[in-house]
CSV table of C-alpha atoms and ligand atoms in Angstrom, one decimal:
chain,number,residue,atom,x,y,z
A,1,UNK,CA,-51.1,-185.8,51.5
A,2,UNK,CA,-50.4,-188.9,53.6
A,3,UNK,CA,-51.4,-188.9,57.2
A,4,UNK,CA,-51.7,-191.3,60.1
A,5,UNK,CA,-55.4,-191.7,60.9
A,6,UNK,CA,-57.2,-193.1,63.9
A,7,UNK,CA,-59.4,-196.1,62.9
A,8,UNK,CA,-60.6,-197.2,66.3
A,9,UNK,CA,-59.1,-198.7,69.5
A,10,UNK,CA,-55.6,-199.9,68.8
A,11,UNK,CA,-55.9,-199.3,65.0
A,12,UNK,CA,-54.2,-196.6,63.0
A,13,UNK,CA,-53.4,-196.5,59.3
A,14,UNK,CA,-51.8,-194.2,56.7
A,15,UNK,CA,-54.4,-192.7,54.4
A,16,UNK,CA,-54.5,-190.1,51.6
A,17,UNK,CA,-56.3,-187.1,53.0
A,18,UNK,CA,-56.8,-183.5,51.6
A,19,UNK,CA,-53.6,-181.5,51.9
A,20,UNK,CA,-53.2,-179.2,54.9
A,21,UNK,CA,-53.0,-175.6,53.6
A,22,UNK,CA,-52.9,-172.0,54.6
A,23,UNK,CA,-56.6,-171.1,55.4
A,24,UNK,CA,-56.2,-167.8,57.2
A,25,UNK,CA,-53.7,-164.9,56.7
A,26,UNK,CA,-52.0,-165.7,60.0
A,27,UNK,CA,-51.4,-169.4,59.2
A,28,UNK,CA,-48.1,-171.1,58.4
A,29,UNK,CA,-47.8,-174.3,56.5
A,30,UNK,CA,-45.1,-176.8,57.7
A,31,UNK,CA,-43.7,-179.8,55.9
A,32,UNK,CA,-43.2,-182.2,58.8
A,33,UNK,CA,-39.8,-183.8,59.1
A,34,UNK,CA,-40.0,-185.1,62.7
A,35,UNK,CA,-43.1,-185.9,64.8
A,36,UNK,CA,-43.2,-188.1,67.9
A,37,UNK,CA,-45.6,-190.6,69.3
A,38,UNK,CA,-46.5,-189.5,72.9
A,39,UNK,CA,-48.0,-191.2,75.9
A,40,UNK,CA,-50.9,-188.8,75.4
A,41,UNK,CA,-51.5,-190.4,72.0
A,42,UNK,CA,-51.7,-193.8,73.7
A,43,UNK,CA,-54.7,-192.8,75.8
A,44,UNK,CA,-56.5,-191.9,72.5
A,45,UNK,CA,-55.1,-194.9,70.6
A,46,UNK,CA,-56.4,-197.3,73.3
A,47,UNK,CA,-59.9,-195.8,72.8
A,48,UNK,CA,-59.9,-194.2,76.3
A,49,UNK,CA,-61.0,-190.8,75.0
A,50,UNK,CA,-63.7,-189.5,72.6
A,51,UNK,CA,-61.1,-188.9,69.8
A,52,UNK,CA,-63.1,-189.4,66.5
A,53,UNK,CA,-62.1,-192.0,64.0
A,54,UNK,CA,-60.7,-190.5,60.8
A,55,UNK,CA,-58.8,-187.8,62.7
A,56,UNK,CA,-55.0,-187.4,62.4
A,57,UNK,CA,-52.8,-187.9,65.4
A,58,UNK,CA,-49.6,-185.9,66.2
A,59,UNK,CA,-48.9,-183.0,68.5
A,60,UNK,CA,-45.1,-183.2,68.9
A,61,UNK,CA,-44.1,-181.6,65.6
A,62,UNK,CA,-41.0,-180.1,63.9
A,63,UNK,CA,-40.6,-179.2,60.2
A,64,UNK,CA,-39.8,-176.7,57.5
A,65,UNK,CA,-42.0,-173.8,56.7
A,66,UNK,CA,-43.2,-174.1,53.0
A,67,UNK,CA,-45.8,-171.4,52.9
A,68,UNK,CA,-47.0,-168.4,55.0
A,69,UNK,CA,-50.2,-166.4,55.0
A,70,UNK,CA,-50.3,-162.8,54.0
A,71,UNK,CA,-50.5,-161.7,57.6
A,72,UNK,CA,-47.3,-163.5,58.8
A,73,UNK,CA,-44.4,-161.1,59.4
A,74,UNK,CA,-41.7,-163.0,61.2
A,75,UNK,CA,-41.6,-166.6,60.1
A,76,UNK,CA,-40.2,-167.2,56.6
A,77,UNK,CA,-40.4,-170.0,54.1
A,78,UNK,CA,-37.4,-172.2,54.7
A,79,UNK,CA,-37.3,-171.7,58.4
A,80,UNK,CA,-37.0,-174.9,60.5
A,81,UNK,CA,-39.6,-174.6,63.3
A,82,UNK,CA,-40.7,-176.5,66.3
A,83,UNK,CA,-44.4,-176.2,67.2
A,84,UNK,CA,-45.6,-176.2,70.8
A,85,UNK,CA,-48.3,-178.9,71.1
A,86,UNK,CA,-50.6,-176.2,72.4
A,87,UNK,CA,-52.5,-174.3,69.8
A,88,UNK,CA,-52.8,-170.8,71.2
A,89,UNK,CA,-53.6,-167.3,70.0
A,90,UNK,CA,-51.2,-165.0,71.9
A,91,UNK,CA,-53.9,-162.3,72.6
A,92,UNK,CA,-56.5,-163.7,75.0
A,93,UNK,CA,-56.4,-163.1,78.7
A,94,UNK,CA,-54.6,-166.4,79.5
A,95,UNK,CA,-52.1,-166.2,76.6
A,96,UNK,CA,-51.2,-162.7,77.7
A,97,UNK,CA,-50.1,-164.2,81.0
A,98,UNK,CA,-48.1,-167.0,79.4
A,99,UNK,CA,-50.8,-169.6,80.1
A,100,UNK,CA,-50.9,-170.8,76.5
A,101,UNK,CA,-52.1,-174.3,77.5
A,102,UNK,CA,-55.4,-172.6,78.6
A,103,UNK,CA,-55.9,-170.4,75.5
A,104,UNK,CA,-59.5,-169.0,75.5
A,105,UNK,CA,-59.9,-168.5,71.8
A,106,UNK,CA,-58.5,-171.7,70.0
A,107,UNK,CA,-60.9,-174.2,71.5
A,108,UNK,CA,-64.5,-173.8,70.2
A,109,UNK,CA,-65.9,-175.6,73.2
A,110,UNK,CA,-66.8,-172.8,75.6
A,111,UNK,CA,-66.5,-175.1,78.7
A,112,UNK,CA,-62.8,-175.8,77.8
A,113,UNK,CA,-59.7,-173.7,77.8
A,114,UNK,CA,-56.7,-174.8,75.7
A,115,UNK,CA,-56.3,-176.5,72.4
A,116,UNK,CA,-53.8,-178.9,70.7
A,117,UNK,CA,-53.0,-180.6,67.4
A,118,UNK,CA,-54.6,-184.0,67.0
A,119,UNK,CA,-56.0,-184.2,70.5
A,120,UNK,CA,-59.3,-185.4,72.1
A,121,UNK,CA,-61.3,-182.5,73.5
A,122,UNK,CA,-58.8,-179.9,72.4
A,123,UNK,CA,-60.3,-178.3,69.3
A,124,UNK,CA,-60.6,-179.2,65.7
A,125,UNK,CA,-56.8,-178.9,64.8
A,126,UNK,CA,-55.4,-181.8,62.9
A,127,UNK,CA,-52.2,-183.5,63.9
A,128,UNK,CA,-48.8,-183.5,62.4
A,129,UNK,CA,-48.2,-187.3,61.9
A,130,UNK,CA,-48.7,-186.3,58.3
A,131,UNK,CA,-46.7,-184.8,55.5
A,132,UNK,CA,-48.1,-181.3,56.1
A,133,UNK,CA,-49.4,-179.4,59.1
A,134,UNK,CA,-51.4,-176.1,59.3
A,135,UNK,CA,-50.1,-173.9,62.1
A,136,UNK,CA,-52.6,-171.2,63.2
A,137,UNK,CA,-51.2,-167.8,64.5
A,138,UNK,CA,-47.8,-168.9,63.0
A,139,UNK,CA,-45.8,-165.8,64.2
A,140,UNK,CA,-46.9,-166.6,67.7
A,141,UNK,CA,-46.7,-170.4,67.7
A,142,UNK,CA,-43.5,-171.2,65.7
A,143,UNK,CA,-40.2,-171.5,67.5
A,144,UNK,CA,-37.6,-170.8,64.8
A,145,UNK,CA,-34.7,-173.2,65.4
A,146,UNK,CA,-31.0,-172.7,65.1
A,147,UNK,CA,-29.2,-174.0,62.0
A,148,UNK,CA,-27.7,-177.0,63.9
A,149,UNK,CA,-31.3,-178.3,64.5
A,150,UNK,CA,-31.4,-179.7,60.9
A,151,UNK,CA,-28.9,-182.3,61.9
A,152,UNK,CA,-30.2,-182.8,65.5
A,153,UNK,CA,-33.9,-183.1,65.0
A,154,UNK,CA,-34.4,-185.8,67.6
A,155,UNK,CA,-33.2,-183.3,70.2
A,156,UNK,CA,-35.1,-180.3,69.1
A,157,UNK,CA,-38.4,-182.1,68.4
A,158,UNK,CA,-38.6,-182.7,72.2
A,159,UNK,CA,-39.2,-178.9,72.6
A,160,UNK,CA,-42.7,-179.5,71.2
A,161,UNK,CA,-43.9,-181.2,74.3
A,162,UNK,CA,-42.1,-183.6,76.6
A,163,UNK,CA,-39.0,-181.5,77.5
A,164,UNK,CA,-41.1,-178.5,78.5
A,165,UNK,CA,-43.7,-180.8,80.1
A,166,UNK,CA,-41.0,-182.5,82.2
A,167,UNK,CA,-39.7,-179.1,83.1
A,168,UNK,CA,-43.2,-177.9,83.9
A,169,UNK,CA,-43.7,-180.8,86.4
A,170,UNK,CA,-40.6,-179.6,88.3
A,171,UNK,CA,-41.9,-176.0,88.2
A,172,UNK,CA,-45.3,-177.1,89.6
A,173,UNK,CA,-43.4,-179.1,92.2
A,174,UNK,CA,-41.2,-176.0,92.9
A,175,UNK,CA,-37.9,-177.9,92.6
A,176,UNK,CA,-35.0,-175.8,94.0
A,177,UNK,CA,-31.2,-176.5,93.9
A,178,UNK,CA,-30.4,-179.2,96.5
A,179,UNK,CA,-34.0,-180.5,96.8
A,180,UNK,CA,-34.8,-184.2,96.9
A,181,UNK,CA,-37.3,-185.1,94.1
A,182,UNK,CA,-39.4,-188.2,93.5
A,183,UNK,CA,-40.8,-188.8,90.1
A,184,UNK,CA,-43.5,-191.4,89.4
A,185,UNK,CA,-43.2,-192.7,85.8
A,186,UNK,CA,-40.0,-193.2,83.8
A,187,UNK,CA,-41.8,-192.8,80.4
A,188,UNK,CA,-40.6,-190.0,78.2
A,189,UNK,CA,-42.2,-187.4,80.4
A,190,UNK,CA,-40.8,-188.8,83.6
A,191,UNK,CA,-37.3,-189.0,81.9
A,192,UNK,CA,-37.6,-185.3,81.0
A,193,UNK,CA,-38.7,-184.5,84.5
A,194,UNK,CA,-35.5,-186.2,85.8
A,195,UNK,CA,-33.4,-184.3,83.2
A,196,UNK,CA,-35.1,-181.0,84.3
A,197,UNK,CA,-34.5,-181.7,88.0
A,198,UNK,CA,-30.9,-182.5,87.1
A,199,UNK,CA,-30.5,-179.2,85.2
A,200,UNK,CA,-32.0,-177.4,88.3
A,201,UNK,CA,-29.3,-179.0,90.5
A,202,UNK,CA,-31.7,-181.2,92.6
A,203,UNK,CA,-29.8,-182.9,95.3
A,204,UNK,CA,-31.3,-186.4,94.9
A,205,UNK,CA,-33.7,-187.6,92.2
A,206,UNK,CA,-35.6,-190.9,92.5
A,207,UNK,CA,-37.7,-192.2,89.6
A,208,UNK,CA,-40.4,-195.0,90.1
A,209,UNK,CA,-41.4,-197.4,87.4
A,210,UNK,CA,-41.1,-201.1,86.7
A,211,UNK,CA,-39.7,-201.3,83.1
A,212,UNK,CA,-36.0,-202.0,83.2
A,213,UNK,CA,-35.2,-200.2,80.0
A,214,UNK,CA,-36.9,-197.0,81.2
A,215,UNK,CA,-35.3,-197.2,84.6
A,216,UNK,CA,-31.9,-197.6,82.9
A,217,UNK,CA,-32.4,-194.3,81.0
A,218,UNK,CA,-32.9,-192.3,84.2
A,219,UNK,CA,-30.0,-194.1,85.8
A,220,UNK,CA,-27.8,-192.9,82.9
A,221,UNK,CA,-28.4,-189.3,83.9
A,222,UNK,CA,-27.7,-189.9,87.6
A,223,UNK,CA,-31.2,-190.5,89.0
A,224,UNK,CA,-31.9,-193.4,91.4
A,225,UNK,CA,-34.2,-196.0,89.8
A,226,UNK,CA,-36.9,-197.3,92.0
A,227,UNK,CA,-38.5,-200.6,90.7
A,228,UNK,CA,-41.9,-200.8,92.3
A,229,UNK,CA,-42.3,-204.5,91.2
A,230,UNK,CA,-39.7,-205.2,93.8
A,231,UNK,CA,-41.4,-203.6,96.8
A,232,UNK,CA,-43.2,-200.5,98.0
A,233,UNK,CA,-41.9,-197.4,96.3
A,234,UNK,CA,-43.0,-195.3,99.2
A,235,UNK,CA,-40.9,-197.3,101.7
A,236,UNK,CA,-37.9,-196.9,99.3
A,237,UNK,CA,-38.3,-193.1,99.0
A,238,UNK,CA,-38.7,-192.8,102.8
A,239,UNK,CA,-35.5,-194.8,103.3
A,240,UNK,CA,-33.7,-192.5,100.8
A,241,UNK,CA,-34.9,-189.4,102.6
A,242,UNK,CA,-34.3,-190.2,106.3
A,243,UNK,CA,-37.9,-191.1,106.8
A,244,UNK,CA,-39.1,-187.5,106.0
A,245,UNK,CA,-40.2,-187.9,102.3
A,246,UNK,CA,-39.0,-186.0,99.3
A,247,UNK,CA,-39.2,-182.2,99.1
A,248,UNK,CA,-40.9,-182.3,95.7
A,249,UNK,CA,-42.9,-184.9,93.8
A,250,UNK,CA,-43.7,-185.2,90.1
A,251,UNK,CA,-46.6,-187.2,88.7
A,252,UNK,CA,-45.7,-188.3,85.1
A,253,UNK,CA,-48.0,-191.3,84.7
A,254,UNK,CA,-51.7,-190.1,84.5
A,255,UNK,CA,-55.1,-191.7,84.9
A,256,UNK,CA,-54.0,-195.1,83.5
A,257,UNK,CA,-51.6,-195.6,86.4
A,258,UNK,CA,-51.5,-199.3,87.3
A,259,UNK,CA,-49.9,-201.7,89.7
A,260,UNK,CA,-47.0,-203.8,88.5
A,261,UNK,CA,-49.5,-206.6,87.7
A,262,UNK,CA,-51.3,-204.3,85.2
A,263,UNK,CA,-54.5,-203.5,87.2
A,264,UNK,CA,-55.5,-199.8,86.8
A,265,UNK,CA,-55.9,-197.6,89.8
A,266,UNK,CA,-56.3,-193.9,88.8
A,267,UNK,CA,-55.5,-192.8,92.4
A,268,UNK,CA,-52.3,-194.9,92.8
A,269,UNK,CA,-49.6,-192.4,91.9
A,270,UNK,CA,-51.4,-189.5,93.5
A,271,UNK,CA,-51.7,-191.3,96.8
A,272,UNK,CA,-48.2,-192.7,96.6
A,273,UNK,CA,-47.0,-189.1,96.1
A,274,UNK,CA,-48.9,-187.9,99.2
A,275,UNK,CA,-47.0,-190.6,101.2
A,276,UNK,CA,-43.6,-190.1,99.5
A,277,UNK,CA,-43.5,-186.3,99.7
A,278,UNK,CA,-42.6,-184.6,103.0
A,279,UNK,CA,-45.1,-182.5,105.0
A,280,UNK,CA,-45.3,-179.0,103.3
A,281,UNK,CA,-43.8,-180.5,100.1
A,282,UNK,CA,-45.2,-179.8,96.7
A,283,UNK,CA,-46.5,-182.1,94.0
A,284,UNK,CA,-46.6,-181.3,90.3
A,285,UNK,CA,-49.1,-183.4,88.3
A,286,UNK,CA,-48.5,-183.4,84.5
A,287,UNK,CA,-49.8,-187.0,83.8
A,288,UNK,CA,-53.2,-186.6,82.2
A,289,UNK,CA,-56.5,-186.9,84.0
A,290,UNK,CA,-59.8,-186.5,82.2
A,291,UNK,CA,-63.3,-185.4,83.2
A,292,UNK,CA,-65.0,-188.6,82.0
A,293,UNK,CA,-63.5,-192.1,81.3
A,294,UNK,CA,-66.4,-194.5,80.6
A,295,UNK,CA,-63.8,-197.3,79.9
A,296,UNK,CA,-62.3,-197.1,83.4
A,297,UNK,CA,-62.4,-200.2,85.5
A,298,UNK,CA,-62.7,-197.8,88.5
A,299,UNK,CA,-66.4,-196.9,89.1
A,300,UNK,CA,-65.6,-193.4,90.5
A,301,UNK,CA,-63.3,-192.6,87.7
A,302,UNK,CA,-65.9,-193.3,85.0
A,303,UNK,CA,-67.1,-189.8,86.0
A,304,UNK,CA,-63.5,-188.4,86.4
A,305,UNK,CA,-63.5,-188.7,90.2
A,306,UNK,CA,-60.5,-190.0,92.0
A,307,UNK,CA,-60.4,-191.5,95.5
A,308,UNK,CA,-57.6,-189.1,96.6
A,309,UNK,CA,-56.2,-189.2,100.1
A,310,UNK,CA,-57.2,-185.6,100.7
A,311,UNK,CA,-57.1,-186.0,104.5
A,312,UNK,CA,-53.4,-186.9,104.6
A,313,UNK,CA,-52.6,-184.4,101.9
A,314,UNK,CA,-54.3,-181.7,104.0
A,315,UNK,CA,-52.7,-182.8,107.3
A,316,UNK,CA,-49.3,-182.7,105.7
A,317,UNK,CA,-49.9,-179.2,104.4
A,318,UNK,CA,-48.9,-180.2,100.9
A,319,UNK,CA,-49.4,-178.2,97.8
A,320,UNK,CA,-50.2,-179.4,94.3
A,321,UNK,CA,-50.1,-177.9,90.8
A,322,UNK,CA,-51.7,-179.6,87.8
A,323,UNK,CA,-52.5,-179.4,84.1
A,324,UNK,CA,-51.2,-179.2,80.6
A,325,UNK,CA,-47.8,-177.6,80.1
A,326,UNK,CA,-47.6,-174.0,78.7
A,327,UNK,CA,-44.9,-175.0,76.3
A,328,UNK,CA,-44.2,-171.5,75.1
A,329,UNK,CA,-43.3,-170.5,78.7
A,330,UNK,CA,-40.2,-172.7,78.5
A,331,UNK,CA,-39.3,-173.8,74.9
A,332,UNK,CA,-37.0,-170.9,74.0
A,333,UNK,CA,-34.8,-171.3,77.1
A,334,UNK,CA,-34.7,-175.1,76.8
A,335,UNK,CA,-33.8,-174.6,73.1
A,336,UNK,CA,-30.8,-172.5,74.3
A,337,UNK,CA,-29.8,-175.3,76.6
A,338,UNK,CA,-29.8,-177.8,73.8
A,339,UNK,CA,-27.8,-175.5,71.5
A,340,UNK,CA,-25.3,-174.9,74.3
A,341,UNK,CA,-24.8,-178.6,74.7
A,342,UNK,CA,-26.2,-178.6,78.2
A,343,UNK,CA,-29.2,-180.8,77.5
A,344,UNK,CA,-29.5,-183.7,75.1
A,345,UNK,CA,-33.1,-184.9,75.4
A,346,UNK,CA,-32.7,-187.3,72.4
A,347,UNK,CA,-31.0,-189.8,74.8
A,348,UNK,CA,-34.4,-191.5,75.3
A,349,UNK,CA,-35.1,-192.0,71.5
A,350,UNK,CA,-35.2,-195.7,70.7
A,351,UNK,CA,-36.7,-195.7,67.2
A,352,UNK,CA,-36.9,-193.5,64.2
A,353,UNK,CA,-39.6,-194.7,61.7
A,354,UNK,CA,-41.3,-193.6,58.5
A,355,UNK,CA,-45.0,-192.9,58.5
A,356,UNK,CA,-45.6,-196.3,56.9
A,357,UNK,CA,-44.0,-197.9,59.9
A,358,UNK,CA,-46.0,-195.8,62.4
A,359,UNK,CA,-48.6,-198.5,63.2
A,360,UNK,CA,-45.8,-200.8,64.4
A,361,UNK,CA,-44.5,-198.0,66.4
A,362,UNK,CA,-47.8,-197.4,68.1
A,363,UNK,CA,-48.3,-201.1,68.8
A,364,UNK,CA,-44.9,-201.6,70.5
A,365,UNK,CA,-44.8,-198.2,72.3
A,366,UNK,CA,-48.3,-198.9,73.6
A,367,UNK,CA,-47.3,-202.3,74.9
A,368,UNK,CA,-44.3,-200.6,76.6
A,369,UNK,CA,-42.3,-203.4,74.9
A,370,UNK,CA,-38.7,-203.6,76.1
A,371,UNK,CA,-36.5,-201.1,74.2
A,372,UNK,CA,-39.4,-199.0,72.9
A,373,UNK,CA,-38.8,-195.9,75.0
A,374,UNK,CA,-39.6,-193.1,72.5
A,375,UNK,CA,-40.6,-193.2,68.8
A,376,UNK,CA,-39.8,-190.4,66.3
A,377,UNK,CA,-41.6,-190.5,63.0
A,378,UNK,CA,-40.1,-188.9,59.8
A,379,UNK,CA,-43.1,-188.4,57.4
A,380,UNK,CA,-40.7,-186.9,54.8
A,381,UNK,CA,-38.9,-190.3,54.6
A,382,UNK,CA,-35.6,-188.9,56.0
A,383,UNK,CA,-34.0,-191.0,58.7
B,401,NAD,N1,-49.5,-182.2,81.1
B,401,NAD,C1,-49.0,-182.3,79.8
B,401,NAD,O1,-48.8,-181.2,79.2
B,401,NAD,C2,-48.6,-183.6,79.2
B,401,NAD,C3,-47.7,-183.6,78.1
B,401,NAD,C4,-47.3,-184.8,77.6
B,401,NAD,C5,-47.7,-186.0,78.2
B,401,NAD,N2,-48.6,-185.9,79.3
B,401,NAD,C6,-49.0,-187.2,80.0
B,401,NAD,O2,-47.9,-187.7,80.7
B,401,NAD,C7,-48.1,-189.1,81.0
B,401,NAD,C8,-46.9,-189.9,80.7
B,401,NAD,O3,-46.6,-189.9,79.3
B,401,NAD,P1,-45.3,-190.5,78.6
B,401,NAD,O4,-45.2,-189.9,77.3
B,401,NAD,O5,-44.2,-190.4,79.6
B,401,NAD,O6,-45.6,-192.1,78.3
B,401,NAD,P2,-46.0,-193.4,79.1
B,401,NAD,O7,-47.5,-193.4,79.3
B,401,NAD,O8,-45.5,-194.5,78.4
B,401,NAD,O9,-45.2,-193.3,80.5
B,401,NAD,C9,-45.9,-193.6,81.7
B,401,NAD,C10,-44.9,-194.5,82.5
B,401,NAD,O10,-45.5,-194.7,83.8
B,401,NAD,C11,-45.3,-196.0,84.3
B,401,NAD,N3,-46.3,-196.3,85.3
B,401,NAD,C12,-47.5,-196.8,85.2
B,401,NAD,N4,-48.1,-196.9,86.4
B,401,NAD,C13,-47.2,-196.5,87.3
B,401,NAD,C14,-47.2,-196.5,88.7
B,401,NAD,N5,-48.2,-196.8,89.5
B,401,NAD,N6,-46.0,-196.0,89.3
B,401,NAD,C15,-45.0,-195.6,88.6
B,401,NAD,N7,-44.9,-195.7,87.3
B,401,NAD,C16,-46.0,-196.1,86.6
B,401,NAD,C17,-45.4,-196.8,83.0
B,401,NAD,O11,-44.7,-198.1,83.2
B,401,NAD,C18,-44.7,-195.9,82.0
B,401,NAD,O12,-43.4,-196.2,81.8
B,401,NAD,C19,-49.4,-189.4,80.1
B,401,NAD,O13,-50.5,-189.4,80.9
B,401,NAD,C20,-49.4,-188.3,79.1
B,401,NAD,O14,-50.7,-188.2,78.6
B,401,NAD,C21,-49.0,-184.7,79.8
B,402,ZN,ZN1,-47.1,-185.3,73.8
B,403,ZN,ZN1,-55.1,-167.4,73.7
């Protein structure tokens, strides 16, 4: 099969690799028809993780089931399915509680909980930016989609990661109807956080970034764009909230947060959130942070440590929730919202490309080039 393979920092290519196949009775084999490039792929693409060369990218996957193992009961050949980016078992202590991002059996590294397709540090599972994908524990992992999804793949593919992840940031931040919410990052995840806060009837939603195309997307759904290249985002949020700060804050940027001039500061968004969120407010951090980052320009962060303003955080009595999203906790309900016409997450999609065009997609999305807000790949050639 053809697959998009990591060749080293900022290099990917399409290669012929052995076909993915059913290896265990509980596996499902999926022909991928839509698979996205994610901000998480970019950390790996830039060489800022220990992702091995030769591995296949792709954790935001949707496609048609073409084979099932002998132990698969529910999922059938021909079903159109969306796969949570988390690879989880359904039967470990964490999965039983719905914490599928922290599955205890799918990551062979005993120090880690949680696994994902095509992801550094998250197990051996190959990615779906390929013609075929092996899905372990298929009955548990496959979300079988409604018929209309065949024509609306760019909406439904967002259920694999970023729509649930944006929603998760608002859950971690405990967004309630009427709350004021500040979101750092207007990338795909920040946009989905803004959509989720809207769906939860937040009173006022402010989104901080500096890319005009991304800020325009959040403005389209009624959020207030805050351009931090034009002045302090903290001052702007305080102005919008009568000096108190927002009730809730969402971090949708991660460890490669930088100032508008491009200098990286892994603590920048976290400390801005401490200042922009009110005393006793809650912060949800879904932007990725990693235990080691030897390539960081920040000495502390080379060992995963962040100069966090803990004193002010503590004095303000704030709370914080962190981590990967348990996609299965939300994907079915969010699917229902798409089917009911109440959510249309595809509004952020700027490009639909074939696998052969994927390396261009990576280059432009990585540069955050104007107009490259979300890239969907169609390895089956459909567009
Ligand atoms: N927790 C999870 O389950 C999960 C799932 C998906 C993605 N992620 C992570 O979410 C983060 C965002 O991913 P994405 O797909 O939206 O792509 P992205 O990386 O393109 O988006 C990040 C955005 O943040 C902006 N930004 C950078 N520094 C900033 C600052 N100081 N203040 C405000 N904005 C700033 C950038 O301009 C960019 O638009 C990444 O770290 C990704 O790995 C986490
Ligand atoms: Zn993703
Ligand atoms: Zn598990």
